[in-house]
CSV table of C-alpha atoms and ligand atoms in Angstrom, one decimal:
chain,number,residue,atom,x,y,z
A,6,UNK,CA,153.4,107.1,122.9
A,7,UNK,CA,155.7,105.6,120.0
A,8,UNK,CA,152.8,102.9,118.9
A,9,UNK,CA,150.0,105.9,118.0
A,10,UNK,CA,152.7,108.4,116.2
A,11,UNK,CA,151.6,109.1,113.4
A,12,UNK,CA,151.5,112.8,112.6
A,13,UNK,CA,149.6,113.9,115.6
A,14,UNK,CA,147.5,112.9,118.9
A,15,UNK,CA,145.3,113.9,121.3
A,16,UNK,CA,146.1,113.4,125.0
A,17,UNK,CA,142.4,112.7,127.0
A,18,UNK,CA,143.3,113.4,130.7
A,19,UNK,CA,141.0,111.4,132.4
A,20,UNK,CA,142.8,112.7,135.5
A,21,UNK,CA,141.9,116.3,134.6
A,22,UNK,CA,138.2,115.4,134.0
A,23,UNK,CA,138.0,113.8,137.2
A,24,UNK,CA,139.5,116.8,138.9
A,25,UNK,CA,137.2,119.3,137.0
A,26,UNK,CA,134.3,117.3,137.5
A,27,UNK,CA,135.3,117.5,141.5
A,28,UNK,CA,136.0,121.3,141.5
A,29,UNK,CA,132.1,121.8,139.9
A,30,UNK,CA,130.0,119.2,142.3
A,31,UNK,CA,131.8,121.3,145.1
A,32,UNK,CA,130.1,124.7,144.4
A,33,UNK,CA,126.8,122.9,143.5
A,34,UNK,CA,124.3,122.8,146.7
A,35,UNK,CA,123.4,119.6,148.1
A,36,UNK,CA,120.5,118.8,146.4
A,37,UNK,CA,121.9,119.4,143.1
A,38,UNK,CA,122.5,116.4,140.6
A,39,UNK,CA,125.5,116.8,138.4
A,40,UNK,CA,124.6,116.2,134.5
A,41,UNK,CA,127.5,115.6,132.3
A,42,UNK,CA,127.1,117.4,128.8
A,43,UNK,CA,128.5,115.1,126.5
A,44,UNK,CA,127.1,116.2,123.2
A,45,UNK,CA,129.2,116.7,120.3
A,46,UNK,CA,131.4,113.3,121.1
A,47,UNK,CA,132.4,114.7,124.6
A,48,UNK,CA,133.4,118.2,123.1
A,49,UNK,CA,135.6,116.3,120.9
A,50,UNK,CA,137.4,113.7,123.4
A,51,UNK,CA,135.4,110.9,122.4
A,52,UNK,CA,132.6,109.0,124.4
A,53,UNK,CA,134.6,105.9,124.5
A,54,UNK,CA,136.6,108.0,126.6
A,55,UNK,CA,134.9,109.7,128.3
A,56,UNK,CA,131.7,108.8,129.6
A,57,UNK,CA,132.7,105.6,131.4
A,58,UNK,CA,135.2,106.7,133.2
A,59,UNK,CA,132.3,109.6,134.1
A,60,UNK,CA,130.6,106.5,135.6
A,61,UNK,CA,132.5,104.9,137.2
A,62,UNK,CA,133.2,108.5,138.9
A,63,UNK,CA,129.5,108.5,139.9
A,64,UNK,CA,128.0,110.6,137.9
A,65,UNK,CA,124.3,109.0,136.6
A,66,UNK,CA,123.2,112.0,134.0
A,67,UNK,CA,124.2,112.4,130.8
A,68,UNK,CA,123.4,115.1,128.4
A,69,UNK,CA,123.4,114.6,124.2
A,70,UNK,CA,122.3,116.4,121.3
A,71,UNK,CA,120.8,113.8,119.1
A,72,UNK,CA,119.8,110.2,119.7
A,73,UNK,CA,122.6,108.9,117.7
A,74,UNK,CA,124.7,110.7,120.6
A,75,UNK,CA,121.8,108.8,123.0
A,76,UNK,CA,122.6,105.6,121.9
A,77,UNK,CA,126.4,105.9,121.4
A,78,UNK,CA,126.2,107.0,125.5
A,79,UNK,CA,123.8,104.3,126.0
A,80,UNK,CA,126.5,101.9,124.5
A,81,UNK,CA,128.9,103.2,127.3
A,82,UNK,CA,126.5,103.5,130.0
A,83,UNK,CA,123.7,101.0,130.1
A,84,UNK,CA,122.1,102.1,133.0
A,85,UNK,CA,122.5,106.0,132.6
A,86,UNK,CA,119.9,108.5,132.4
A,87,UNK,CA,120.0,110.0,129.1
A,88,UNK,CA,118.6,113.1,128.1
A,89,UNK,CA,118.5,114.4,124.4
A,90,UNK,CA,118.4,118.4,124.7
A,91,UNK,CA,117.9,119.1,120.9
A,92,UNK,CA,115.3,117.4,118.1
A,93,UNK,CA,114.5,113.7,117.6
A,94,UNK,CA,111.9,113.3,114.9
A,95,UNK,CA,108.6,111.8,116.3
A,96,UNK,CA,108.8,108.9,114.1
A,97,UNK,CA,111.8,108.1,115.8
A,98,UNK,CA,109.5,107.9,119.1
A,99,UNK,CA,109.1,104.1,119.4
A,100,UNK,CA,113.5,104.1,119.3
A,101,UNK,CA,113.0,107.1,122.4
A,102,UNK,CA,111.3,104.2,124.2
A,103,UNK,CA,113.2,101.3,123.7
A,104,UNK,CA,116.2,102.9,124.7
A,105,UNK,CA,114.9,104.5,128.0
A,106,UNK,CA,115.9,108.0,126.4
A,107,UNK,CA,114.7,111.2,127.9
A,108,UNK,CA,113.4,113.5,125.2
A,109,UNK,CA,113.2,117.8,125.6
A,110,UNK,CA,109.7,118.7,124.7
A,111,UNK,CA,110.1,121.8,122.4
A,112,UNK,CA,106.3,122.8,122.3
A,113,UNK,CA,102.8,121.5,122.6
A,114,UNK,CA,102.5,120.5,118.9
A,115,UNK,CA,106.4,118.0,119.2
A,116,UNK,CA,104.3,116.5,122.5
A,117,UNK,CA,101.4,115.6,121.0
A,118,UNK,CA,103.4,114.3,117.3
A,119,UNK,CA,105.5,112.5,119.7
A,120,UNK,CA,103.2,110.6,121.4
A,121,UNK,CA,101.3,109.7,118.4
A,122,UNK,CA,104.2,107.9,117.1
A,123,UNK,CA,105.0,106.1,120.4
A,124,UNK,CA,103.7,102.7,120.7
A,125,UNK,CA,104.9,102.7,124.0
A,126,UNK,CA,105.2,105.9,127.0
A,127,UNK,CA,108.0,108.1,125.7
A,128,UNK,CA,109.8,110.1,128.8
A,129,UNK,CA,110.2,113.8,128.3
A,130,UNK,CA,111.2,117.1,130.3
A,131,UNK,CA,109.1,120.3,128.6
A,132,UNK,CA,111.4,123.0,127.2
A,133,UNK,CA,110.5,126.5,128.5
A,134,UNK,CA,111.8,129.7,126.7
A,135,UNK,CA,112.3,131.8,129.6
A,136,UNK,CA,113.7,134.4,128.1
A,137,UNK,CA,116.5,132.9,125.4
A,138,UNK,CA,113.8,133.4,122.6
A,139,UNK,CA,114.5,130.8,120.7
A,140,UNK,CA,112.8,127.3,121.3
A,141,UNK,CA,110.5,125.8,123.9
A,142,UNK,CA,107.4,126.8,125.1
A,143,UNK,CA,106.9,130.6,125.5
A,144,UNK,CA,106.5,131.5,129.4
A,145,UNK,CA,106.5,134.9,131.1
A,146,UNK,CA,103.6,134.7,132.8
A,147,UNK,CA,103.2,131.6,135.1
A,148,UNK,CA,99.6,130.9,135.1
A,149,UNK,CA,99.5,131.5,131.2
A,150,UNK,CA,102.4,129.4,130.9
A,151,UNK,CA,101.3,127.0,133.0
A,152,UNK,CA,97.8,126.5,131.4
A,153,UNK,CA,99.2,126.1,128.4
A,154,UNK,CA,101.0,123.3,129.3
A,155,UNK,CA,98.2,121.0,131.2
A,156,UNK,CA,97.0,119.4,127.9
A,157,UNK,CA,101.1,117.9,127.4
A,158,UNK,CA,99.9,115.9,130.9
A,159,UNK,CA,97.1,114.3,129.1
A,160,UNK,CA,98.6,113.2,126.3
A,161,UNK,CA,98.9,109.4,126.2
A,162,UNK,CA,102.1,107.9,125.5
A,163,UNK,CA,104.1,110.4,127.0
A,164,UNK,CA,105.5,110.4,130.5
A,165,UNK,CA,106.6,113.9,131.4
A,166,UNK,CA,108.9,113.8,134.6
A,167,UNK,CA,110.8,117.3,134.2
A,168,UNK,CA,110.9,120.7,133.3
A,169,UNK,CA,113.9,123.2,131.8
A,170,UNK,CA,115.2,126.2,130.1
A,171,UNK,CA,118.3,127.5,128.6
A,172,UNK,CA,119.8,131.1,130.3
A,173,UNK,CA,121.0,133.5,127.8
A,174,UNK,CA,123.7,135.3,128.9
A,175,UNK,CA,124.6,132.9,132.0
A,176,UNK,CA,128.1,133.5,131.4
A,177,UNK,CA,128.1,136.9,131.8
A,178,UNK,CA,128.7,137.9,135.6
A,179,UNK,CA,127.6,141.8,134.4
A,180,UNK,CA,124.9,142.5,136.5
A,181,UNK,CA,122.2,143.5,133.9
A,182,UNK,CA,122.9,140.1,132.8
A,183,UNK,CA,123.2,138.5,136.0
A,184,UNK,CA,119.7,139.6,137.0
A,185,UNK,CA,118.2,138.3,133.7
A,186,UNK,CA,119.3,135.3,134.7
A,187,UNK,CA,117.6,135.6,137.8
A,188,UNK,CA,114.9,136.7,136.2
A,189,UNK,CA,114.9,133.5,134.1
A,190,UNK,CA,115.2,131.3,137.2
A,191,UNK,CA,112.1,132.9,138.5
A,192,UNK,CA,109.7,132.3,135.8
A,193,UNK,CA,110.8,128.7,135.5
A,194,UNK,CA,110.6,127.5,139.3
A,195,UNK,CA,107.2,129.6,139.4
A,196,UNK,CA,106.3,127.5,136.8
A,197,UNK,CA,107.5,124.5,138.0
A,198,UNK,CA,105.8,125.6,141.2
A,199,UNK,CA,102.1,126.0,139.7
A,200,UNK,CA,102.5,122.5,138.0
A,201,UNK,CA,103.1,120.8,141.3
A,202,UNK,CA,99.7,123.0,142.8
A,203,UNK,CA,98.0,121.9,139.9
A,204,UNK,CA,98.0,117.6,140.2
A,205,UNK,CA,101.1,117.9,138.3
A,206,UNK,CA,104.5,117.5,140.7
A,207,UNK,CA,107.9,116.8,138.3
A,208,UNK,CA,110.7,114.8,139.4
A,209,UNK,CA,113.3,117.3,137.9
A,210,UNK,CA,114.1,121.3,137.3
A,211,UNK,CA,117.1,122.0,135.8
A,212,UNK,CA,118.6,125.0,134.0
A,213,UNK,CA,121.8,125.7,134.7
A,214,UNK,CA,124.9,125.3,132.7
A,215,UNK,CA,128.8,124.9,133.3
A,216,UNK,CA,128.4,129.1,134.2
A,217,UNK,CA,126.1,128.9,136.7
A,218,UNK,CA,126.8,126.1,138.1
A,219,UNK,CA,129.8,128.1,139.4
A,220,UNK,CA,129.0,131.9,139.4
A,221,UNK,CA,125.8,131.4,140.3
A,222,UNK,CA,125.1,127.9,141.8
A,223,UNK,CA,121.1,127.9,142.7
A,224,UNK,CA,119.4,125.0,145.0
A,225,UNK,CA,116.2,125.4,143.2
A,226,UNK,CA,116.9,123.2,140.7
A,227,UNK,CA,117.3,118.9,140.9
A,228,UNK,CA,119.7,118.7,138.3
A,229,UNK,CA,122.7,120.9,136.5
A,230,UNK,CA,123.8,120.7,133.3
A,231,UNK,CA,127.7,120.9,132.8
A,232,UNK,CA,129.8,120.6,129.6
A,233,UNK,CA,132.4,123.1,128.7
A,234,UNK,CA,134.0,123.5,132.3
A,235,UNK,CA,134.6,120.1,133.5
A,236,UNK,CA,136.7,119.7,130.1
A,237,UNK,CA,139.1,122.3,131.6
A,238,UNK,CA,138.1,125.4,129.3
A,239,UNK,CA,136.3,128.5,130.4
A,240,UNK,CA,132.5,129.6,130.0
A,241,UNK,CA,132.2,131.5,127.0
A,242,UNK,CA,133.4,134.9,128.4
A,243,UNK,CA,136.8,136.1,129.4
A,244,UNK,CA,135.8,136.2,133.3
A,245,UNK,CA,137.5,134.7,136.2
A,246,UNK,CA,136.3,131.4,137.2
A,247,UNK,CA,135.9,130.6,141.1
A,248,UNK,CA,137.5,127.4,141.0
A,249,UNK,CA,140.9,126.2,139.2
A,250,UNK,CA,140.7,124.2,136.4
A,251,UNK,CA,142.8,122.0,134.2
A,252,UNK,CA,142.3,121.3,130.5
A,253,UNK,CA,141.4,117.4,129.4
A,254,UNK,CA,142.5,117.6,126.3
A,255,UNK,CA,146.0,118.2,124.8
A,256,UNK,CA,146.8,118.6,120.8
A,257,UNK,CA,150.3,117.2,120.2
A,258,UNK,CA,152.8,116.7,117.4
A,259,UNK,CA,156.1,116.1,116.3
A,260,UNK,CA,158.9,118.1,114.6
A,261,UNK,CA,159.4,116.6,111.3
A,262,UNK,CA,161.7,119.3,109.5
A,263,UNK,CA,164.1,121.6,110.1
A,264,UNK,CA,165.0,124.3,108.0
A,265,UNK,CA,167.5,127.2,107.6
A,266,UNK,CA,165.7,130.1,105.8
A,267,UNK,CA,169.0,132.0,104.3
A,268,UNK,CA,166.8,135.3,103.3
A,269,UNK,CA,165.3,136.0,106.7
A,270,UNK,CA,167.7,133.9,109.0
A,271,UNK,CA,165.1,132.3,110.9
A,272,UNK,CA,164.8,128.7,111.3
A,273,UNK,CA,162.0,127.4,111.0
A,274,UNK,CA,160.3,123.5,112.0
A,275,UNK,CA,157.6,121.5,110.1
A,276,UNK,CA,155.0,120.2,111.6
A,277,UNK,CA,152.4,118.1,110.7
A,278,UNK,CA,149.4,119.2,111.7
A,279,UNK,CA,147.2,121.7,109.3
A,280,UNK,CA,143.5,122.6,108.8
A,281,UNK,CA,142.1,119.5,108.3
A,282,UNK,CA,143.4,118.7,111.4
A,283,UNK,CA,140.9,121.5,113.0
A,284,UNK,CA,143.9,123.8,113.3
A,285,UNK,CA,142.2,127.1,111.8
A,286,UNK,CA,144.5,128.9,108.8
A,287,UNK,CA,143.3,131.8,110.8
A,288,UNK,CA,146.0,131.2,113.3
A,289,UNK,CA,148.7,132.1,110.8
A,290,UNK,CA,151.4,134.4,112.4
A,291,UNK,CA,149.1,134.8,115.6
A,292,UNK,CA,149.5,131.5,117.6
A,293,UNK,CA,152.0,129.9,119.2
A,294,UNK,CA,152.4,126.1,120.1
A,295,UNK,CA,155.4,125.0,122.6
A,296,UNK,CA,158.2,122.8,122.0
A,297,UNK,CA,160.1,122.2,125.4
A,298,UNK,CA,157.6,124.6,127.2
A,299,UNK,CA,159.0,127.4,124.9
A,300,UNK,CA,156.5,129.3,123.3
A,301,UNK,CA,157.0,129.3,119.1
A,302,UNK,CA,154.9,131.3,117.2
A,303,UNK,CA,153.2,130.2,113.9
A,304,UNK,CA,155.4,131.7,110.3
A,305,UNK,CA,153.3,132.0,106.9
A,306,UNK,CA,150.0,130.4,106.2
A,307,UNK,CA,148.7,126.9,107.8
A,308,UNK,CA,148.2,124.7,105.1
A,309,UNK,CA,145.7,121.4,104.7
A,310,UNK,CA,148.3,119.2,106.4
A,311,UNK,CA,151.2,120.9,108.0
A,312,UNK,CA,152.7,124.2,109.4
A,313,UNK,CA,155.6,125.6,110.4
A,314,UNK,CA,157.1,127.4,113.6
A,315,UNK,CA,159.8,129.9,114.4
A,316,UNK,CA,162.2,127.9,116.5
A,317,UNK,CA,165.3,130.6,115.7
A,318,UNK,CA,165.8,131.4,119.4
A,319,UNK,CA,166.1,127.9,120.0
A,320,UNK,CA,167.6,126.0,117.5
A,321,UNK,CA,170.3,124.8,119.1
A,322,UNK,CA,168.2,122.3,121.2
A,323,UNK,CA,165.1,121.2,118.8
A,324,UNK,CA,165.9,117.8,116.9
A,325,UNK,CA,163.2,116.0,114.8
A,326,UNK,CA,161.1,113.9,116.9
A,327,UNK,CA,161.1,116.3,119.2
A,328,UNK,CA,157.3,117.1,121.0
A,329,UNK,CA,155.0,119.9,120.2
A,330,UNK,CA,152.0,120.8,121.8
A,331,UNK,CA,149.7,122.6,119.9
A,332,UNK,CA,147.3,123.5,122.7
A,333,UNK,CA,146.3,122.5,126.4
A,334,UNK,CA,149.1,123.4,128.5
A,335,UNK,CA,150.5,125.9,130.1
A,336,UNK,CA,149.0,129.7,128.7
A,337,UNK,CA,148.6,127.7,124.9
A,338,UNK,CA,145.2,126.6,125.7
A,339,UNK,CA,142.1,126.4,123.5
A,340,UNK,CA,140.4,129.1,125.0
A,341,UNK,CA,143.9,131.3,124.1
A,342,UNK,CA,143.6,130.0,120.4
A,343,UNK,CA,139.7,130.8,120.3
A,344,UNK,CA,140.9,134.4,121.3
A,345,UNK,CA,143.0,134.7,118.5
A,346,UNK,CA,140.5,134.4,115.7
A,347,UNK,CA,137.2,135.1,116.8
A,348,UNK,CA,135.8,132.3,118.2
A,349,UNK,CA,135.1,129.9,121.4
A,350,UNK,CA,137.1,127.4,123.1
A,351,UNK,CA,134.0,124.8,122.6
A,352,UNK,CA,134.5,125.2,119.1
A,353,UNK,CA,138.6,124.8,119.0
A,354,UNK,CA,138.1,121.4,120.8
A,355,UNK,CA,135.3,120.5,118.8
A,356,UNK,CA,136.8,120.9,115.5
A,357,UNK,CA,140.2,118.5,116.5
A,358,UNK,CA,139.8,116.2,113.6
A,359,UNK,CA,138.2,112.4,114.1
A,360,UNK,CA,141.0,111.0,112.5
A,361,UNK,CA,143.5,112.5,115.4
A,362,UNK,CA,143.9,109.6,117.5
A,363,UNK,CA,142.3,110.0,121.1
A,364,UNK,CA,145.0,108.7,123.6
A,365,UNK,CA,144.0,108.2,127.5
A,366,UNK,CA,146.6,109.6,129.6
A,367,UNK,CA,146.4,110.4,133.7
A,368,UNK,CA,148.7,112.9,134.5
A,369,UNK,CA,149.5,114.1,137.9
A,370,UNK,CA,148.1,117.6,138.8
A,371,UNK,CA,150.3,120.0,139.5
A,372,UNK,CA,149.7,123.7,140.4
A,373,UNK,CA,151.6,125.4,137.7
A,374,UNK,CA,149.2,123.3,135.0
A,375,UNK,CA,145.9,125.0,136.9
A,376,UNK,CA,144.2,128.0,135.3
A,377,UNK,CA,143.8,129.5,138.1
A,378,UNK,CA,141.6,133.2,136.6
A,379,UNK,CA,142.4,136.1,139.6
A,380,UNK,CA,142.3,139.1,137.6
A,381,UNK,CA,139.0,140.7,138.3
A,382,UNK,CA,138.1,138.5,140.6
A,383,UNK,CA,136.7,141.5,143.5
A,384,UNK,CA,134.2,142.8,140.7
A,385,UNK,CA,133.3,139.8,139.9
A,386,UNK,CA,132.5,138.7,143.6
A,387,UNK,CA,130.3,141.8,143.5
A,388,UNK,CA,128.3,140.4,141.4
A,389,UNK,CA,128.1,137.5,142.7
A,390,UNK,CA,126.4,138.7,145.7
A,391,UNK,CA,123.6,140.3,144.1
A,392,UNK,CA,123.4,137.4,142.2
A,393,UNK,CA,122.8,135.2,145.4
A,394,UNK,CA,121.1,138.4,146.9
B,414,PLP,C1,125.5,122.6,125.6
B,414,PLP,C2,124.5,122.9,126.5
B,414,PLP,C3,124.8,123.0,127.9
B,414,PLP,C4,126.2,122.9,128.4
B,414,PLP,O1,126.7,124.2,128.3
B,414,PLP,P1,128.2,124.6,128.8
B,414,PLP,O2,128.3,126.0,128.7
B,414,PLP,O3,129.1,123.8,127.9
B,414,PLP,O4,128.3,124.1,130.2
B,414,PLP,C5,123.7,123.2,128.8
B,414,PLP,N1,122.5,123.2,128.4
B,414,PLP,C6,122.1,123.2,127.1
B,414,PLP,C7,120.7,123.3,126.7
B,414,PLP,C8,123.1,123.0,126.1
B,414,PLP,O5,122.8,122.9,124.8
């Protein structure tokens, strides 16, 4: 690790991934296609990290935000299947093409600017707001919906081959929220459904995320769409998750400083990691980061490029040099310091600074680095049931 030492590092367990990635294709039913969610760089491991080793793995869907996250995947994975879940702008249509990109088809008036651009048959899946109320084509009733939709078929440079929506409170297993979901799942397969009655039978259905593809894994849909979970961090909600997982990425830095503070008696180490790392200043006196798998809690404010941690108890043993995980391991993960100010694990990960070197590591699993979530776990199960039921 010597060579990449500068002031910090990010370990990418590629082993972790891999065992994540396992764990999720278990719960999903047969006919389910796993899509890997790599938008926002992988969640902040990197694509050059991640999404070959995801192919080589097996997996042949991908998931991006923009095109220029298209065509950094399609760098990585010439043969992939790339979908872009947010907003390309049509003139960018005849790029869509060339690049065998799969674009999400917000509404009638994208499909038709889309294909008016295109000098050749862009591929597209139609978004449907089932119930999110935000984007994508507006669809309670089915045959409404579905009407509404027939002209997209007709329009010429566009090759429709799918259909999807977004849940809205998929990670919730409370079961108000669990049979919206359900709800949700309806509209869309009934739509799906009166497509294929109507001369128009797509190749894909897909609307789960990384939450329901474990609380509430359905087979009526061709493809899944998982990001947060397989990179070792839990859904957006504190609930129990039905299958151990084991965090991909690891924040890490050095002790550089030691000091003796006379007035309080503490000592205190230095280490160089800060805000503009994507450590938040709101973690002042609240977090904790480990040096020798001992828990040291965060003194005084988090500055631009350093902090400092209470290390009296165990002074003795802490040198300079010595290691210091900032998060991913043990209970100091990303979801704990997303806890601690407000905010979600996606976004802890997501903010780790580029300039952090990403460093591939495979470590051995080992039980006692699994979150393994048990509290709750019979209420949750409940649910679960009537979620299935
Ligand atoms: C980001 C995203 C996902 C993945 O969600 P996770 O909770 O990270 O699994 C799925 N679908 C859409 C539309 C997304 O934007």
């Amino acid at each position: 690790m010597k060579s990449a030492l500068h002031h910090a590092w990010v370990e990418v367990d590629l082993n972790a991934l891999e065992f994540n990635v396992r764990g999720i294709q278990k719960k999903l039913p047969k006919n389910v296609t796993y899509m890997a969610v790599v938008k926002a760089n992988s969640y902040g491991h990197g694509n050059e990290n991640i999404c070959e080793k995801l192919w080589n793995m097996g997996i042949r869907w991908f998931a991006v935000a923009n095109l220029d996250e298209a065509i950094s995947v399609r760098k990585y994975c010439p043969e992939a299947e790339i979908f872009i879940l947010g907003y390309t702008p049509p003139y960018l249509a005849p790029t869509l093409a060339e690049n065998n990109i799969i674009q999400g088809i917000v509404s009638m008036e994208y499909a038709k600017e889309l294909s008016e651009s295109a000098t050749s048959p862009v591929r597209g899946h139609i978004k449907l707001d089932t119930g999110m109320g935000r984007i994508g084509t507006r669809c309670t009733d089915t045959e409404t919906c579905g009407k509404e939709l027939l002209p997209m078929f007709e329009l010429p440079n566009l090759k429709l081959e799918g259909v999807y929506t977004h849940f809205a409170a998929a990670d919730s297993p409370e079961i108000a929220d669990v049979a919206y979901t359900r709800r949700q799942e309806d509209r869309i397969v009934n739509v799906y459904n009166w497509l294929a009655e109507n001369g128009h039978k797509l190749e894909h259905i897909h609307f789960m995320n990384s939450a329901a593809s474990v609380y509430c894994p359905s087979p009526r849909c061709t493809l899944s769409r998982v990001g947060i979970l397989m990179y070792g961090l839990l859904p957006n909600a504190p609930y129990p998750v039905p299958i151990p997982i084991k965090p991909a990425m690891r924040l890490k830095s050095t002790v550089v400083q030691i000091e003796y503070i006379e007035k309080t008696k503490q000592t205190i180490a230095v280490v160089p990691v800060g805000y503009s790392d994507g450590y938040s200043r709101l973690l002042a006196n609240k977090a904790q980061a480990l040096i020798h798998d001992v828990p040291c809690t965060v003194v005084g404010e988090v500055h631009m490029n350093y902090l400092t941690l209470d290390i009296t108890e165990i002074a003795e043993s802490v040198n300079k040099g010595d290691e210091v995980i900032l998060f991913g391991k043990g209970a100091i993960t990303a979801n704990y310091l997303a806890f601690l100010y407000d905010t979600i694990g996606d976004e802890v990960i997501c903010n780790v600074s580029r300039r952090i070197p990403r460093i591939i590591v495979n470590e051995e699993i080992k039980d006692e680095d699994l979150i393994l979530e048990k509290a709750g776990v019979s209420e949750y199960e409940t649910n679960i049931t009537s979620c299935m039921g």
